Coordinates of C-alpha atoms and ligand atoms in Angstrom, one line a residue:
M1 CA 76.4 52.8 104.5
I2 CA 72.9 52.2 103.2
P3 CA 70.1 51.9 105.8
A4 CA 68.1 48.7 105.5
K5 CA 65.3 47.0 107.3
G6 CA 64.0 43.5 107.6
Y7 CA 63.1 40.7 109.9
A8 CA 65.7 38.9 112.1
A9 CA 65.9 36.1 114.6
P10 CA 67.6 37.8 117.6
Q11 CA 68.8 34.5 119.0
A12 CA 68.2 30.8 118.4
N13 CA 64.6 29.7 118.9
I14 CA 63.3 33.3 119.5
P15 CA 60.6 34.4 117.0
L16 CA 61.7 36.7 114.2
E17 CA 61.0 40.4 114.7
P18 CA 61.5 43.7 112.8
F19 CA 65.2 44.6 112.6
K20 CA 67.1 47.7 111.2
F21 CA 70.7 47.3 109.9
E22 CA 73.0 48.6 107.2
R23 CA 74.1 47.4 103.7
R24 CA 77.5 48.3 102.3
E25 CA 77.8 51.2 99.8
V26 CA 77.5 50.1 96.2
G27 CA 81.1 49.3 95.1
P28 CA 82.4 49.5 91.5
H29 CA 81.3 45.9 90.8
D30 CA 78.1 45.8 92.9
V31 CA 74.4 46.1 92.1
Q32 CA 71.8 47.3 94.6
I33 CA 68.5 45.3 94.5
E34 CA 65.2 46.4 95.9
I35 CA 63.8 43.0 97.0
L36 CA 60.3 42.2 95.8
Y37 CA 59.9 38.6 96.9
C38 CA 61.9 36.2 99.1
G39 CA 61.2 32.5 99.4
V40 CA 61.2 30.7 102.8
C41 CA 63.5 27.6 102.7
H42 CA 63.7 25.0 105.4
S43 CA 67.4 25.9 105.7
D44 CA 66.2 29.2 107.1
I45 CA 64.5 27.4 110.0
H46 CA 67.5 25.1 110.6
Q47 CA 69.8 28.1 110.8
A48 CA 67.5 30.4 112.8
R49 CA 67.1 27.6 115.3
D50 CA 70.9 26.9 115.2
E51 CA 70.3 23.2 114.3
W52 CA 73.5 23.0 112.4
G53 CA 75.6 24.9 114.9
G54 CA 77.6 28.1 114.6
S55 CA 74.7 30.4 113.7
I56 CA 75.4 34.1 113.8
F57 CA 72.7 36.3 115.5
P58 CA 70.9 38.5 114.9
M59 CA 70.1 36.6 111.7
V60 CA 68.2 38.0 108.7
P61 CA 67.4 34.7 106.8
G62 CA 66.4 34.4 103.1
H63 CA 68.3 33.2 100.1
E64 CA 65.6 33.0 97.4
I65 CA 65.6 36.6 96.4
V66 CA 64.1 38.4 93.4
G67 CA 63.9 42.1 92.9
T68 CA 64.7 45.2 90.8
I69 CA 68.1 46.7 90.3
T70 CA 68.0 50.3 91.6
K71 CA 71.7 51.2 91.4
V72 CA 74.9 49.8 89.7
G73 CA 78.5 50.4 90.4
D74 CA 80.6 52.2 87.7
Q75 CA 82.4 49.0 86.6
V76 CA 79.2 46.9 86.3
T77 CA 78.7 45.5 82.8
K78 CA 76.1 42.7 83.2
F79 CA 73.2 44.5 84.7
K80 CA 71.3 47.8 84.3
V81 CA 69.1 49.8 86.6
G82 CA 65.5 48.7 86.3
E83 CA 66.3 45.1 85.4
T84 CA 64.9 42.2 87.4
A85 CA 67.6 40.2 89.2
G86 CA 68.0 37.3 91.6
V87 CA 70.3 36.3 94.4
G88 CA 70.6 32.7 95.7
C89 CA 72.4 31.0 98.5
F90 CA 75.8 32.7 98.2
V91 CA 77.1 36.2 97.4
D92 CA 80.9 35.6 97.0
S93 CA 83.6 32.9 97.0
C94 CA 87.4 32.9 96.7
R95 CA 87.2 33.1 92.9
H96 CA 90.6 31.3 92.5
C97 CA 90.3 27.7 93.5
S98 CA 89.6 24.9 91.0
S99 CA 85.9 24.8 92.1
C100 CA 85.4 28.5 91.6
L101 CA 87.2 28.4 88.3
A102 CA 84.9 25.6 87.2
G103 CA 81.8 27.6 88.1
L104 CA 81.2 25.4 91.1
E105 CA 81.5 28.2 93.7
Q106 CA 79.3 26.4 96.1
Y107 CA 82.1 23.9 96.6
C108 CA 84.8 26.7 97.0
D109 CA 87.9 25.4 98.8
V110 CA 88.0 28.5 101.0
G111 CA 84.2 28.4 101.5
M112 CA 81.5 30.4 99.8
V113 CA 80.2 33.5 101.4
A114 CA 76.6 32.5 102.3
T115 CA 73.9 35.1 101.6
Y116 CA 73.1 35.1 105.3
N117 CA 74.5 33.6 108.4
G118 CA 78.0 33.9 106.8
R119 CA 80.8 36.5 106.9
D120 CA 82.0 38.6 104.0
K121 CA 85.7 39.0 103.2
E122 CA 85.9 41.8 105.7
G123 CA 84.5 39.5 108.4
N124 CA 81.2 41.3 108.7
P125 CA 78.1 39.1 109.1
T126 CA 75.9 38.7 105.9
Y127 CA 72.2 39.4 106.0
G128 CA 69.7 37.7 103.8
G129 CA 66.5 38.4 101.8
Y130 CA 63.9 38.9 104.5
S131 CA 64.7 42.6 103.9
N132 CA 64.0 45.5 101.7
Q133 CA 67.3 45.6 99.8
V134 CA 70.6 43.9 99.2
V135 CA 73.9 44.9 97.7
V136 CA 75.7 42.1 95.8
D137 CA 78.6 41.7 93.4
E138 CA 77.3 41.5 89.8
N139 CA 79.2 38.2 89.4
Y140 CA 77.0 36.6 92.1
T141 CA 73.7 38.0 90.7
L142 CA 71.3 36.2 88.3
H143 CA 69.3 37.4 85.4
I144 CA 65.6 36.8 85.8
S145 CA 63.2 36.5 82.8
E146 CA 60.2 38.8 82.9
K147 CA 58.1 36.0 81.4
L148 CA 57.3 34.2 84.6
P149 CA 55.4 35.4 87.8
L150 CA 58.2 36.6 90.1
A151 CA 56.8 35.2 93.3
G152 CA 57.0 31.7 91.8
V153 CA 60.5 32.4 90.4
A154 CA 62.0 33.3 93.8
P155 CA 62.1 29.7 95.1
L156 CA 64.0 28.6 92.0
L157 CA 67.1 30.4 93.5
C158 CA 67.4 27.6 96.1
A159 CA 64.8 24.9 95.8
G160 CA 65.0 25.0 92.0
I161 CA 68.8 24.8 91.6
T162 CA 69.3 22.4 94.5
T163 CA 67.1 19.8 92.7
Y164 CA 68.1 20.8 89.1
S165 CA 71.8 20.3 89.8
P166 CA 71.7 16.6 90.8
I167 CA 69.2 15.9 88.0
M168 CA 71.8 17.2 85.6
E169 CA 74.9 15.8 87.3
W170 CA 73.5 12.2 87.3
G171 CA 71.7 12.7 84.0
M172 CA 68.3 11.8 85.3
G173 CA 65.7 11.7 82.6
K174 CA 64.1 9.5 79.9
G175 CA 64.2 5.8 80.8
H176 CA 64.9 6.4 84.5
K177 CA 62.7 5.8 87.4
V178 CA 63.3 8.7 89.9
G179 CA 62.0 8.7 93.5
V180 CA 61.5 12.0 95.2
V181 CA 61.3 11.6 99.0
G182 CA 59.5 14.5 100.8
L183 CA 57.0 16.7 98.9
G184 CA 57.9 20.1 100.3
G185 CA 59.7 23.1 98.7
L186 CA 62.6 21.1 97.2
G187 CA 60.5 18.0 96.6
H188 CA 57.9 19.6 94.5
M189 CA 60.6 21.3 92.3
A190 CA 62.4 18.0 92.0
V191 CA 59.1 16.5 90.7
K192 CA 58.5 19.3 88.1
L193 CA 62.1 19.2 86.9
A194 CA 62.5 15.5 86.7
V195 CA 59.2 15.1 84.9
S196 CA 60.3 17.9 82.5
K197 CA 63.4 15.8 81.7
G198 CA 61.3 12.8 80.9
A199 CA 61.8 10.7 84.0
E200 CA 59.2 8.4 85.5
V201 CA 58.7 10.0 88.9
T202 CA 57.5 8.4 92.1
V203 CA 56.8 10.7 95.1
L204 CA 57.5 9.0 98.4
S205 CA 55.7 10.9 101.2
T206 CA 54.6 10.7 104.8
S207 CA 51.5 12.8 103.9
P208 CA 48.7 10.8 102.1
S209 CA 46.9 14.1 101.6
K210 CA 49.5 15.2 99.0
K211 CA 48.7 12.4 96.5
A212 CA 46.4 14.5 94.3
D213 CA 49.0 17.4 94.3
A214 CA 51.8 15.0 93.4
E215 CA 49.8 13.8 90.3
R216 CA 49.0 17.4 89.4
L217 CA 52.7 18.2 89.6
G218 CA 53.3 15.5 87.1
A219 CA 54.4 12.5 89.2
H220 CA 53.5 9.1 87.9
H221 CA 53.3 7.2 91.2
F222 CA 52.7 8.1 94.8
V223 CA 53.9 5.9 97.7
V224 CA 52.9 6.5 101.3
T225 CA 56.2 5.8 103.1
R226 CA 54.4 4.8 106.4
D227 CA 52.6 2.0 104.5
A228 CA 54.9 -1.0 104.7
D229 CA 53.1 -2.8 101.9
Q230 CA 53.5 0.1 99.5
M231 CA 57.2 0.3 100.4
T232 CA 57.7 -3.4 99.9
A233 CA 56.1 -3.2 96.5
T234 CA 58.5 -0.4 95.5
A235 CA 61.7 -2.2 96.7
G236 CA 64.4 -2.6 94.0
T237 CA 62.6 -0.5 91.4
L238 CA 64.2 3.0 91.4
D239 CA 67.3 4.2 89.5
F240 CA 67.6 7.3 91.6
I241 CA 66.2 8.8 94.8
I242 CA 66.4 12.5 95.5
N243 CA 66.1 12.7 99.3
T244 CA 64.8 16.1 100.5
I245 CA 63.8 15.2 104.0
S246 CA 64.5 18.0 106.5
A247 CA 63.9 15.9 109.7
Q248 CA 65.4 12.9 111.4
H249 CA 64.8 9.7 109.4
E250 CA 66.5 6.5 108.4
Y251 CA 68.4 6.2 105.2
N252 CA 68.0 2.5 105.6
D253 CA 64.3 2.8 105.0
Y254 CA 64.9 4.2 101.5
L255 CA 68.1 2.6 100.2
P256 CA 66.3 -0.8 99.5
L257 CA 64.0 1.0 97.0
L258 CA 67.0 1.4 94.6
K259 CA 67.7 -1.2 92.0
L260 CA 71.2 -2.5 91.0
D261 CA 73.6 0.5 90.8
G262 CA 70.9 2.9 91.9
T263 CA 71.9 6.1 93.6
M264 CA 70.3 8.1 96.5
V265 CA 71.3 11.7 96.4
L266 CA 70.9 13.6 99.7
V267 CA 69.9 17.2 99.5
G268 CA 67.9 17.4 102.7
V269 CA 70.0 18.0 105.9
P270 CA 68.5 16.4 109.0
P271 CA 70.0 17.9 112.2
A272 CA 71.7 14.7 113.3
A273 CA 73.5 12.1 111.1
P274 CA 71.4 9.0 110.3
S275 CA 73.1 5.6 110.2
V276 CA 73.6 3.5 107.0
A277 CA 73.7 -0.3 107.0
A278 CA 76.5 -1.5 104.8
F279 CA 74.4 -4.4 103.4
N280 CA 71.9 -1.8 102.0
L281 CA 74.7 -0.5 99.7
I282 CA 76.7 -3.7 99.2
M283 CA 74.0 -6.0 98.1
K284 CA 73.0 -4.1 94.9
R285 CA 76.1 -2.0 94.5
R286 CA 74.0 1.0 95.5
R287 CA 75.5 4.5 96.0
L288 CA 74.8 7.2 98.5
A289 CA 75.6 10.7 97.3
G290 CA 75.0 14.3 98.2
S291 CA 74.6 17.6 96.4
L292 CA 74.8 21.3 97.4
I293 CA 72.7 23.9 95.6
G294 CA 74.5 24.9 92.3
G295 CA 77.1 27.3 90.9
I296 CA 76.2 30.7 89.3
K297 CA 76.6 29.3 85.8
E298 CA 74.2 26.4 86.4
T299 CA 71.8 28.5 88.4
Q300 CA 71.5 30.8 85.4
E301 CA 71.1 27.8 83.1
M302 CA 68.3 26.5 85.4
L303 CA 66.5 29.9 85.4
D304 CA 66.7 30.1 81.6
Y305 CA 65.4 26.5 81.4
C306 CA 62.5 27.2 83.7
A307 CA 61.6 30.3 81.7
E308 CA 61.7 28.3 78.5
H309 CA 59.6 25.4 80.0
N310 CA 57.2 27.6 82.0
I311 CA 58.4 26.1 85.3
V312 CA 57.8 28.0 88.6
S313 CA 57.3 27.0 92.2
D314 CA 53.8 26.6 93.6
V315 CA 53.7 29.3 96.2
E316 CA 51.7 30.7 99.1
V317 CA 52.5 34.4 99.2
I318 CA 52.6 35.8 102.7
N319 CA 53.2 39.0 104.5
I320 CA 56.4 39.2 106.4
D321 CA 54.6 39.4 109.8
Y322 CA 53.3 35.9 109.1
I323 CA 56.9 34.4 109.0
N324 CA 56.9 32.8 112.5
E325 CA 53.6 31.1 111.7
A326 CA 54.9 30.0 108.3
Y327 CA 57.9 28.3 110.1
E328 CA 55.5 26.4 112.4
R329 CA 53.4 25.3 109.5
M330 CA 56.5 24.1 107.6
L331 CA 57.5 22.0 110.6
K332 CA 54.1 20.3 110.3
N333 CA 54.7 19.6 106.6
D334 CA 51.8 22.1 105.9
V335 CA 53.1 24.1 103.0
R336 CA 51.8 23.9 99.4
Y337 CA 54.6 24.1 98.4
R338 CA 56.7 27.2 99.2
F339 CA 56.0 30.2 101.3
V340 CA 57.2 33.4 99.6
I341 CA 57.3 36.7 101.4
D342 CA 55.8 39.7 99.5
M343 CA 58.3 42.4 100.6
A344 CA 55.8 45.2 100.0
S345 CA 54.4 44.0 103.3
L346 CA 57.6 45.0 105.2
Ligands
LIG1 P1 60.2 21.6 103.4 O1 59.5 22.4 102.4 O2 59.8 21.7 104.8 O3 60.0 20.0 103.0 C1 60.5 18.9 103.7 C2 59.6 17.7 103.4 O4 60.2 16.6 104.1 C3 58.3 17.8 104.1 O5 57.3 18.5 103.3 C4 57.9 16.4 104.3 O6 57.3 15.9 103.1 C5 59.2 15.7 104.5 N1 59.4 15.4 105.9 C6 59.4 16.2 107.0 N2 59.6 15.6 108.1 C7 59.7 14.3 107.8 C8 60.0 13.1 108.5 N3 60.1 13.1 109.9 N4 60.1 11.9 107.9 C9 60.0 11.8 106.5 N5 59.7 12.9 105.8 C10 59.6 14.1 106.4 O7 61.8 21.8 103.3 P2 62.7 22.2 102.1 O8 62.8 23.7 102.1 O9 62.2 21.5 100.9 O10 64.1 21.7 102.5 C11 64.3 20.3 102.7 C12 65.7 20.0 103.2 O11 66.7 20.4 102.2 C13 66.1 20.9 104.5 O12 66.8 20.0 105.3 C14 66.9 21.9 103.9 O13 67.8 22.5 104.8 C15 67.7 21.2 102.8 N6 68.3 22.0 101.8 C16 69.4 21.6 101.2 C17 70.0 22.2 100.2 C18 71.2 21.7 99.5 O14 71.9 22.4 98.9 N7 71.5 20.4 99.7 C19 69.4 23.4 99.7 C20 68.2 23.8 100.3 C21 67.6 23.1 101.3 P3 56.1 14.8 103.1 O15 54.9 15.6 103.7 O16 55.9 14.6 101.6 O17 56.5 13.6 103.8
LIG2 ZN1 67.6 27.1 100.7
LIG3 ZN1 87.0 29.2 95.6

């Protein structure tokens, strides 16, 4: 086994602390990656606090990983030692079901193996990217362009693909009015990506202080969702809404903003299920949909697209011993717009 170190939540709601553990030996199809940066996703907080249930502790969170390949197994063909590589939200899947065969491993019938807070095929818990290294099958590893700053690339592995995938699936772009609800890690990537596809983008936010940032990110309109007049003026105008809200809220507050046949895609996962009034869907044949990260093929496509279009996340780089404070700040919507851990600080 390979000795590794990182930061772990020992139990739900207990601050993260230094943690030593082991990675598996590099198998024939594995690559070993020295982690340089890992983004901090709100899903890390949900899971470290066991808000979705079934969390496995101790938990080393982190699924927005970029680093350098330090070793490759003898059957590896896609990566070389010294190359920059990325790892996202999952590290394995059944590889045989129709979803896996279609490159949609995130929807695997058997269940993807999550990068952390999951169990590998031997039943061992998986540990994520708040750590110095990781061993991953090459088929679940991404190529990273050297063109872009790596700290800003790390969040693409979750926040980037989670917003890119619905934009592509629903064909959001030129001629569409797209609302992005919640300007956090996912939200700011949704704005950049939807704008890059030619959509007219409205940010819908609880934080009036984010207006100037929204415009800088490329958004065309900004609506303060706690201002009833602004919400009324927006009613019936949007083709799509990408809902990234992490906390309890009402879907009924946002559905009326959609026009005829408009779709609200949920990517945010509030801890408890909100209600939906049937009339909010029926009256204008609206649709409520959801989307989960993206498959390996689409994640690579997104990384290549971002390299080509110079798209990275706006990041605040932190040392790993700042992680508990970073969580508290995210819970107060105080992140501009993704914390990324510099693993040299470990
Ligand atoms: P984040 O950076 O903390 O951003 C969430 C944003 O939601 C906040 O910045 C805030 O934006 C808004 N918000 C927070 N509390 C709110 C409330 N009570 N009412 C209305 N708006 C509120 O989080 P993130 O990392 O982007 O993740 C967002 C959600 O997506 C999380 O639930 C996460 O678990 C989930 N997620 C899902 C997937 C997937 O595959 N579907 C992947 C990754 C993450 P404003 O200040 O602009 O209001
Ligand atoms: Zn995530
Ligand atoms: Zn499968």
